[in-house]
Coordinates of C-alpha atoms (C1' of nucleotides) in Angstrom, one line a residue:
Chain A
X1 CA -49.4 27.3 57.2
X2 CA -50.7 26.4 53.9
X3 CA -53.3 23.8 54.5
X4 CA -55.6 25.1 51.9
X5 CA -53.4 23.9 49.1
X6 CA -53.2 20.3 50.3
X7 CA -55.2 19.1 47.3
X8 CA -53.2 19.6 44.4
X9 CA -55.4 17.9 41.8
X10 CA -55.3 19.3 38.3
X11 CA -59.1 19.6 38.1
X12 CA -60.9 22.6 38.8
X13 CA -63.3 22.8 41.5
X14 CA -66.7 24.1 41.2
X15 CA -66.1 27.0 43.4
X16 CA -62.8 27.8 41.8
X17 CA -63.4 30.4 39.2
X18 CA -60.6 31.6 37.1
X19 CA -59.2 35.0 38.0
X20 CA -59.9 36.3 34.6
X21 CA -63.5 35.4 34.9
X22 CA -63.6 37.0 38.4
X23 CA -62.2 40.1 37.0
X24 CA -65.2 40.4 34.4
X25 CA -68.0 39.5 36.9
X26 CA -68.4 43.1 38.0
X27 CA -68.7 44.1 34.4
X28 CA -71.4 41.8 33.7
X29 CA -73.2 42.8 36.9
X30 CA -73.3 46.4 35.8
X31 CA -74.5 45.5 32.4
X32 CA -77.2 43.4 34.0
X33 CA -78.2 46.4 36.3
X34 CA -78.5 48.6 33.2
X35 CA -80.8 46.1 31.3
X36 CA -82.9 45.6 34.4
X37 CA -83.4 49.3 34.4
X38 CA -84.2 49.2 31.0
X39 CA -87.1 46.9 31.7
X40 CA -85.6 43.7 30.1
X41 CA -86.6 40.6 32.0
X42 CA -84.4 38.1 29.9
X43 CA -81.4 38.5 27.9
X44 CA -79.6 36.2 25.6
X45 CA -75.7 35.7 26.0
X46 CA -75.2 37.6 22.7
X47 CA -77.1 40.6 23.9
X48 CA -75.4 40.6 27.3
X49 CA -72.0 40.1 25.9
X50 CA -72.3 43.0 23.6
X51 CA -73.5 45.1 26.5
X52 CA -70.5 44.0 28.4
X53 CA -68.0 44.4 25.6
X54 CA -66.8 40.6 25.3
X55 CA -67.6 37.8 23.0
X56 CA -70.9 35.8 23.7
X57 CA -68.8 32.3 23.9
X58 CA -66.6 34.0 26.7
X59 CA -69.5 35.2 28.6
X60 CA -71.3 31.9 28.5
X61 CA -68.3 30.0 29.7
X62 CA -67.7 32.7 32.4
X63 CA -71.4 32.3 33.6
X64 CA -71.0 28.5 33.5
X65 CA -68.5 28.7 36.3
X66 CA -71.3 29.9 38.5
X67 CA -73.7 27.3 37.5
X68 CA -76.3 26.8 34.8
X69 CA -78.6 29.5 35.2
X70 CA -79.6 30.1 31.8
X71 CA -82.6 28.6 29.8
X72 CA -81.8 27.1 26.4
X73 CA -83.8 28.8 23.6
X74 CA -84.5 31.9 25.8
X75 CA -81.6 33.3 27.4
X76 CA -80.9 34.3 31.1
X77 CA -83.4 35.7 33.5
X78 CA -82.0 39.1 34.3
X79 CA -83.1 39.3 37.9
X80 CA -82.2 36.0 38.7
X81 CA -78.8 36.2 37.2
X82 CA -78.1 39.4 39.1
X83 CA -78.6 37.5 42.2
X84 CA -76.3 34.6 41.3
X85 CA -73.6 37.0 40.0
X86 CA -73.9 39.1 43.2
X87 CA -73.9 36.2 45.4
X88 CA -70.6 34.8 43.8
X89 CA -69.0 38.2 44.4
X90 CA -70.1 38.1 47.7
X91 CA -72.2 41.2 47.4
X92 CA -75.1 39.6 49.5
X93 CA -73.8 41.9 52.5
X94 CA -72.5 45.3 53.0
X95 CA -68.8 45.5 53.3
X96 CA -67.3 48.0 55.6
X97 CA -64.3 49.7 54.3
X98 CA -61.6 51.8 55.9
X99 CA -59.6 54.4 54.0
X100 CA -56.1 55.6 55.0
X101 CA -54.8 59.0 53.5
X102 CA -57.2 61.8 53.2
X103 CA -55.3 63.7 50.6
X104 CA -56.7 64.7 47.1
X105 CA -57.5 61.5 46.2
X106 CA -58.7 60.1 49.4
X107 CA -61.1 63.0 49.6
X108 CA -62.6 62.2 46.2
X109 CA -62.8 58.4 46.9
X110 CA -64.6 59.1 50.4
X111 CA -67.2 61.3 48.6
X112 CA -67.6 58.9 45.6
X113 CA -71.3 57.6 45.6
X114 CA -70.4 54.4 43.6
X115 CA -69.3 52.7 46.7
X116 CA -72.3 53.1 48.8
X117 CA -74.5 51.9 45.8
X118 CA -72.5 48.7 45.4
X119 CA -72.6 47.5 48.9
X120 CA -69.4 49.1 50.2
X121 CA -69.6 51.6 53.0
X122 CA -66.8 53.6 54.3
X123 CA -66.6 53.3 58.1
X124 CA -63.4 55.1 58.8
X125 CA -61.2 57.7 57.4
X126 CA -57.7 58.1 58.8
X127 CA -54.6 60.1 58.5
X128 CA -51.6 61.1 60.5
X129 CA -51.5 64.8 59.6
X130 CA -52.9 66.6 62.7
X131 CA -54.2 69.4 60.3
X132 CA -56.5 66.7 58.7
X133 CA -57.6 64.7 61.8
X134 CA -61.1 66.1 62.8
X135 CA -62.0 67.4 59.4
X136 CA -65.6 66.3 58.3
X137 CA -65.5 64.4 54.9
X138 CA -69.0 63.2 53.7
X139 CA -70.5 61.6 56.6
X140 CA -67.3 60.6 58.3
X141 CA -64.8 62.6 60.5
X142 CA -61.1 62.0 59.9
X143 CA -59.5 60.0 62.6
X144 CA -55.9 59.6 63.6
X145 CA -54.3 56.4 62.3
X146 CA -53.8 55.2 65.8
X147 CA -57.5 54.7 66.2
X148 CA -57.4 52.2 63.3
X149 CA -57.4 49.1 65.4
X150 CA -60.5 50.2 67.4
X151 CA -62.5 50.9 64.3
X152 CA -61.5 47.9 62.3
X153 CA -62.5 45.6 65.1
X154 CA -65.6 47.5 66.1
X155 CA -66.9 47.6 62.5
X156 CA -65.3 44.1 61.7
X157 CA -63.9 45.7 58.5
X158 CA -61.8 43.5 56.3
X159 CA -61.2 45.8 53.2
X160 CA -58.7 48.7 53.4
X161 CA -58.1 51.3 50.8
X162 CA -54.7 53.1 50.8
X163 CA -54.5 56.5 49.2
X164 CA -51.2 57.8 51.0
X165 CA -48.1 58.9 49.4
X166 CA -45.9 56.1 48.3
X167 CA -43.3 56.5 51.0
X168 CA -46.1 55.8 53.7
X169 CA -47.8 53.0 51.9
X170 CA -46.0 50.0 53.3
X171 CA -46.2 51.1 56.9
X172 CA -49.9 51.9 56.5
X173 CA -50.3 48.4 54.9
X174 CA -48.6 46.7 57.9
X175 CA -50.8 48.5 60.3
X176 CA -54.0 47.5 58.3
X177 CA -52.7 43.9 58.2
X178 CA -52.0 44.0 62.0
X179 CA -55.5 45.5 62.7
X180 CA -57.1 42.4 60.8
X181 CA -57.6 43.7 57.2
X182 CA -57.2 40.9 54.7
X183 CA -57.9 42.8 51.5
X184 CA -56.1 46.0 50.4
X185 CA -56.9 48.3 47.5
X186 CA -53.6 50.3 47.0
X187 CA -53.6 53.5 45.0
X188 CA -50.1 54.5 46.2
X189 CA -47.3 53.9 43.7
X190 CA -45.5 51.4 45.8
X191 CA -45.1 47.7 45.7
X192 CA -46.8 46.3 49.0
X193 CA -45.3 43.4 51.0
X194 CA -48.1 41.4 52.7
X195 CA -48.3 37.9 54.5
X196 CA -50.0 35.1 52.7
X197 CA -53.7 35.2 52.9
X198 CA -53.9 38.9 52.2
X199 CA -55.0 40.1 48.8
X200 CA -53.8 43.3 47.4
X201 CA -54.9 45.0 44.1
X202 CA -53.2 47.9 42.9
X203 CA -54.5 51.0 41.0
X204 CA -51.8 53.2 39.4
X205 CA -52.9 56.3 37.5
X206 CA -49.4 57.1 36.1
X207 CA -49.0 53.5 35.0
X208 CA -52.2 53.6 32.9
X209 CA -51.1 56.8 31.3
X210 CA -47.7 55.3 30.6
X211 CA -49.3 52.4 28.9
X212 CA -51.4 54.8 26.8
X213 CA -48.3 56.7 26.0
X214 CA -46.6 53.8 24.7
X215 CA -49.4 53.0 22.2
X216 CA -49.6 56.6 21.2
X217 CA -45.8 56.8 20.5
X218 CA -46.2 53.7 18.4
X219 CA -49.0 55.1 16.6
X220 CA -46.9 58.1 15.8
X221 CA -44.0 56.2 14.7
X222 CA -46.2 53.9 12.6
X223 CA -47.9 56.9 10.8
X224 CA -44.3 58.4 9.9
X225 CA -43.0 55.3 8.2
X226 CA -46.0 54.8 6.1
X227 CA -49.3 52.8 7.2
X228 CA -49.1 49.1 6.4
X229 CA -52.4 47.3 6.2
Chain B
X1 CA -52.8 32.1 6.1
X2 CA -52.4 35.7 7.6
X3 CA -51.1 38.0 5.2
X4 CA -50.3 40.6 8.0
X5 CA -47.7 38.4 9.5
X6 CA -46.0 37.7 6.2
X7 CA -42.8 39.1 7.1
X8 CA -41.2 36.7 9.6
X9 CA -43.4 34.1 10.9
X10 CA -41.4 33.0 14.0
X11 CA -39.6 36.1 14.8
X12 CA -41.3 39.0 16.9
X13 CA -40.6 42.3 15.4
X14 CA -38.8 44.8 17.6
X15 CA -41.6 47.3 17.9
X16 CA -44.0 44.4 18.6
X17 CA -43.9 44.1 22.4
X18 CA -46.5 41.9 24.0
X19 CA -49.3 43.8 25.8
X20 CA -48.7 42.0 29.1
X21 CA -45.0 43.3 28.9
X22 CA -46.1 46.8 28.1
X23 CA -48.2 46.8 31.2
X24 CA -45.4 46.0 33.3
X25 CA -42.9 48.5 31.8
X26 CA -44.0 51.3 33.9
X27 CA -43.5 49.2 37.0
X28 CA -40.0 48.5 36.0
X29 CA -39.3 52.0 35.3
X30 CA -40.5 53.1 38.8
X31 CA -38.4 50.5 40.5
X32 CA -35.5 51.7 38.5
X33 CA -36.0 55.2 39.5
X34 CA -36.1 54.0 43.3
X35 CA -32.8 52.2 42.7
X36 CA -31.1 55.1 41.0
X37 CA -32.2 57.4 43.9
X38 CA -30.6 54.8 46.2
X39 CA -27.3 55.2 44.6
X40 CA -27.2 52.0 42.6
X41 CA -25.3 52.3 39.3
X42 CA -26.0 48.6 37.9
X43 CA -28.6 46.1 39.0
X44 CA -29.1 42.4 38.2
X45 CA -32.3 40.9 36.9
X46 CA -32.8 39.1 40.2
X47 CA -32.6 42.4 42.2
X48 CA -34.6 44.4 39.7
X49 CA -37.2 41.7 39.6
X50 CA -37.5 41.6 43.4
X51 CA -37.9 45.5 43.5
X52 CA -40.8 45.2 41.0
X53 CA -42.5 42.1 42.4
X54 CA -42.1 39.8 39.5
X55 CA -40.0 36.6 38.6
X56 CA -36.4 37.3 37.4
X57 CA -37.1 35.2 34.1
X58 CA -40.2 37.1 33.3
X59 CA -38.2 40.4 33.7
X60 CA -35.3 39.4 31.5
X61 CA -37.8 38.3 28.8
X62 CA -39.6 41.4 29.0
X63 CA -36.5 43.6 28.8
X64 CA -35.3 41.4 25.9
X65 CA -38.2 42.7 23.9
X66 CA -36.7 46.1 24.0
X67 CA -33.1 45.0 23.0
X68 CA -30.0 43.6 24.6
X69 CA -29.1 46.2 27.2
X70 CA -27.7 44.1 29.9
X71 CA -24.1 42.9 30.3
X72 CA -23.7 39.3 31.0
X73 CA -21.9 38.6 34.3
X74 CA -22.8 42.1 35.6
X75 CA -26.4 43.1 35.2
X76 CA -28.1 46.2 33.8
X77 CA -26.8 49.7 34.0
X78 CA -29.5 51.6 35.9
X79 CA -29.3 55.1 34.0
X80 CA -29.0 53.4 30.7
X81 CA -31.9 51.1 31.3
X82 CA -34.1 54.1 32.5
X83 CA -33.5 55.8 29.2
X84 CA -34.4 52.7 27.1
X85 CA -37.5 51.8 29.0
X86 CA -38.5 55.5 29.0
X87 CA -37.9 55.5 25.3
X88 CA -40.0 52.4 24.6
X89 CA -42.8 54.0 26.5
X90 CA -42.6 57.1 24.6
X91 CA -41.6 59.3 27.5
X92 CA -39.0 61.2 25.6
X93 CA -41.4 64.2 25.3
X94 CA -44.2 65.7 27.5
X95 CA -47.6 64.5 26.7
X96 CA -50.3 67.1 26.9
X97 CA -53.5 65.7 28.4
X98 CA -57.1 67.0 28.7
X99 CA -59.4 66.2 31.4
X100 CA -63.3 66.2 31.1
X101 CA -65.5 66.1 34.0
X102 CA -64.4 68.2 37.1
X103 CA -66.0 66.5 39.9
X104 CA -64.8 65.0 42.9
X105 CA -62.4 62.7 41.1
X106 CA -61.5 65.1 38.4
X107 CA -60.3 67.6 41.0
X108 CA -58.2 64.9 42.5
X109 CA -56.6 64.0 39.4
X110 CA -55.9 67.7 38.4
X111 CA -54.3 68.2 41.4
X112 CA -52.2 64.9 41.4
X113 CA -48.6 65.6 41.3
X114 CA -47.6 62.3 39.8
X115 CA -48.7 63.4 36.3
X116 CA -46.3 66.1 35.9
X117 CA -43.4 64.1 37.3
X118 CA -43.8 61.5 34.7
X119 CA -44.1 63.6 31.8
X120 CA -47.8 64.2 31.4
X121 CA -49.1 67.8 31.8
X122 CA -52.7 68.8 32.0
X123 CA -53.4 71.5 29.3
X124 CA -57.3 71.7 29.8
X125 CA -59.9 70.9 32.3
X126 CA -63.4 70.8 30.9
X127 CA -67.0 70.5 32.1
X128 CA -70.6 71.3 31.1
X129 CA -71.9 72.6 34.5
X130 CA -71.8 76.4 34.2
X131 CA -71.3 76.5 38.0
X132 CA -67.8 74.9 37.5
X133 CA -66.8 76.6 34.3
X134 CA -64.4 79.4 35.4
X135 CA -63.2 77.9 38.6
X136 CA -59.5 77.6 39.1
X137 CA -58.1 74.3 39.9
X138 CA -54.4 74.0 40.2
X139 CA -52.9 76.0 37.4
X140 CA -55.8 75.5 35.1
X141 CA -59.2 77.3 34.8
X142 CA -62.0 75.0 34.0
X143 CA -63.3 75.7 30.5
X144 CA -66.7 74.8 29.0
X145 CA -66.6 71.6 26.9
X146 CA -67.4 73.5 23.9
X147 CA -63.9 74.8 24.0
X148 CA -62.4 71.3 23.8
X149 CA -61.6 71.5 20.0
X150 CA -59.6 74.6 20.2
X151 CA -57.6 73.5 23.1
X152 CA -56.9 70.0 21.7
X153 CA -55.7 71.5 18.5
X154 CA -53.6 74.3 19.8
X155 CA -51.9 72.1 22.5
X156 CA -51.7 69.1 20.1
X157 CA -53.1 66.8 22.8
X158 CA -53.7 63.2 22.0
X159 CA -54.6 61.8 25.4
X160 CA -57.9 62.5 27.2
X161 CA -59.2 61.6 30.6
X162 CA -62.8 61.2 31.4
X163 CA -64.0 61.6 34.9
X164 CA -67.7 62.3 34.2
X165 CA -70.7 60.3 35.4
X166 CA -71.4 57.3 33.4
X167 CA -74.4 58.9 31.5
X168 CA -72.2 61.5 30.0
X169 CA -69.1 59.3 29.3
X170 CA -70.0 58.0 25.7
X171 CA -71.0 61.6 24.5
X172 CA -67.8 63.1 26.0
X173 CA -65.7 60.3 24.4
X174 CA -67.3 60.9 21.0
X175 CA -66.3 64.6 21.3
X176 CA -62.9 63.8 22.4
X177 CA -62.4 61.6 19.4
X178 CA -63.9 64.2 17.0
X179 CA -61.3 66.7 18.4
X180 CA -58.5 64.4 17.5
X181 CA -57.7 62.4 20.7
X182 CA -56.6 58.8 20.1
X183 CA -56.0 57.7 23.5
X184 CA -58.7 57.6 26.3
X185 CA -58.4 56.9 30.0
X186 CA -61.8 56.3 31.2
X187 CA -62.8 56.5 35.0
X188 CA -66.6 56.4 34.3
X189 CA -68.2 53.0 34.8
X190 CA -69.4 52.8 31.3
X191 CA -68.2 50.9 28.3
X192 CA -67.0 53.2 25.6
X193 CA -67.5 52.6 21.9
X194 CA -64.6 54.1 19.9
X195 CA -63.4 53.8 16.2
X196 CA -60.6 51.7 15.3
X197 CA -57.2 53.3 15.8
X198 CA -58.2 54.8 19.3
X199 CA -57.0 53.1 22.4
X200 CA -59.0 53.1 25.6
X201 CA -58.2 52.0 29.1
X202 CA -60.7 51.7 31.8
X203 CA -60.2 52.2 35.6
X204 CA -63.1 51.3 37.6
X205 CA -62.9 51.6 41.4
X206 CA -66.1 49.7 42.1
X207 CA -64.9 46.7 40.1
X208 CA -61.7 46.5 42.0
X209 CA -63.5 46.5 45.3
X210 CA -65.9 43.8 43.9
X211 CA -62.9 41.7 43.0
X212 CA -61.5 42.0 46.5
X213 CA -65.0 41.3 47.7
X214 CA -65.1 38.0 45.8
X215 CA -61.8 36.8 47.4
X216 CA -62.8 38.0 50.7
X217 CA -66.1 36.2 50.6
X218 CA -64.3 33.0 49.4
X219 CA -61.9 33.3 52.4
X220 CA -64.8 33.5 54.7
X221 CA -66.6 30.6 53.2
X222 CA -63.3 28.6 53.2
X223 CA -62.7 29.5 57.0
X224 CA -66.2 28.1 57.8
X225 CA -66.3 24.9 56.0
X226 CA -63.1 23.1 56.2
X227 CA -59.8 24.9 56.7
X228 CA -59.2 25.5 60.3
X229 CA -57.2 28.8 60.6
Chain C
dA1 C1' -3.4 34.7 28.9
dC2 C1' -6.6 32.0 30.6
dG3 C1' -9.9 29.7 33.2
dC4 C1' -13.6 30.3 36.6
dG5 C1' -17.8 32.2 38.1
dC6 C1' -21.5 35.1 37.6
dT7 C1' -25.5 36.9 34.8
dT8 C1' -27.8 37.5 30.7
dG9 C1' -30.7 36.2 26.6
dT10 C1' -33.6 32.6 24.7
dG11 C1' -35.4 28.1 23.0
dA12 C1' -38.6 24.9 24.8
dA13 C1' -42.2 23.2 27.7
dC14 C1' -46.0 24.2 30.2
dG15 C1' -50.4 26.1 31.7
dC16 C1' -54.1 29.3 31.1
dA17 C1' -57.3 32.0 28.5
dT18 C1' -59.8 32.5 24.4
dG19 C1' -62.7 31.4 20.2
dC20 C1' -64.9 27.9 17.5
dA21 C1' -68.2 24.5 16.6
dC22 C1' -71.7 21.6 17.9
dG23 C1' -74.6 18.7 20.8
dA24 C1' -78.2 19.3 24.4
dA25 C1' -82.3 21.2 25.8
dG26 C1' -85.7 24.1 25.9
dT27 C1' -89.8 27.2 23.5
dC28 C1' -93.2 28.2 20.1
dG29 C1' -96.4 27.2 16.4
dA30 C1' -99.2 24.2 13.8
Chain D
dT1 C1' -98.0 15.7 19.6
dC2 C1' -94.5 16.9 16.7
dG3 C1' -91.0 19.4 14.3
dA4 C1' -88.5 23.6 13.4
dC5 C1' -86.1 27.0 15.7
dT6 C1' -83.5 29.4 19.2
dT7 C1' -80.0 29.6 22.6
dC8 C1' -77.2 27.5 26.3
dG9 C1' -73.3 24.7 28.0
dT10 C1' -68.9 22.8 26.7
dG11 C1' -65.3 19.7 24.4
dC12 C1' -61.5 21.0 21.5
dA13 C1' -58.1 23.5 19.1
dT14 C1' -55.6 27.7 19.1
dG15 C1' -52.7 31.2 20.8
dC16 C1' -50.6 33.9 24.5
dG17 C1' -48.0 34.4 28.6
dT18 C1' -45.1 32.3 32.2
dT19 C1' -41.5 29.3 33.8
dC20 C1' -37.6 26.5 33.4
dA21 C1' -33.1 25.4 32.1
dC22 C1' -28.8 26.2 29.8
dA23 C1' -25.7 27.8 26.4
dA24 C1' -23.4 32.1 25.4
dG25 C1' -20.9 36.1 26.8
dC26 C1' -18.5 39.1 30.0
dG27 C1' -15.3 40.5 33.8
dC28 C1' -12.1 39.3 37.2
dG29 C1' -8.6 37.2 39.7
dT30 C1' -4.6 34.7 39.1

DNA sequence: ACGCGCTTGTGAACGCATGCACGAAGTCGA
DNA sequence: TCGACTTCGTGCATGCGTTCACAAGCGCGT
């Protein structure tokens, strides 16, 4: 059960970083890499914040959740901060990732170089379509979904990516969880039901477009009725 | 203090829907479509909330920003609510979309059926690589980026999707904005600078994985230090 | 006709996140 | 050594978003 929530104190523990902050850490990390490649050895919160597209106060507060790694009067050491942020994100190791659903999007993700660069390596591609099983994609060969357990166990994978149609997503998710996956990145437009202890993040391309559509619609309406300051 | 809010201090205007609510409207809409396909003619906030994965109070408040379209004691009429949510999202029309960067991901998105289903139609694919220009993808032929202005104008497109490498993203974005695009969906891992009045939404696959990595890392640490599984 | 039960819509309380302002702590030059 | 300057870390206030709880409203059975 949930022994983890035994301590219900209102105070925030040191290792307890707010979710909004966690979501920005990858952005900071990328900005830091750019700065490092550009030759900077130190950077002020102001400069880093600008590079990351946030306010400097927010950035300092975010980083303060990880510890006090800045030097007053100087700024942050870029290389050192990269290490600390990476450590906080758990990027000190390579994360094996399995991907289920080798359709259009699955192909694209399997071939996306950005994953390997950032410490994620695809250790298995799966599908149920016999026409796709055996196909070679990048450095992997598409396996049948039945082999999922073997691969997850032997590679000790804990992260799974779902790029199936919505109708198959929940079933695939169940099989991933059964195999031992505890973090799921879901591209299928479906709400996934998972047991406690399993994290799910959803990326829905249509949703994003519809949100843009909302604002676009509003802009058009605003333009018709005269533009108030 | 703020002249802009002079109209009605306490009351929120009808067209002023909180951003967090806007982000959930597409989720509700999808859940409604599922319910409609399932034969439901009415649905309670409790049931719809469960289908969308949110709390019922939140759902009611969200919908109340659009108006009072429910019937007390009964619930919401599914078909009617679909219309109202669609209208709020500006889905009463088809939105022409241009896509720049026909690489791995661009191919996948161009072939993704989910867009057309939801009222977005790709009216132009663009790239700068001469090897890709002329290639046929789906029902479109890849054009050179120089033709962007013509297509955007003739199709009256206002939404652009960027699936280029990060290094090209800002330049492409500038050209989109110059052509008249006012909403951008950016898949490149880069921070885009845009003038006021242009909306940008960013989707970064690596970021999502890194956020999962954070939680996975924390789960592992937690398992070691205190909490017996 | 009328009350009873169900569900919506919303005011109010609460909690989280953001922005501000300033003390603390370090560097650099004289 | 000392003082002036720079920049971090953070308490505090503010605003947004979520949750709670309940009155208002509607249909239905009697």
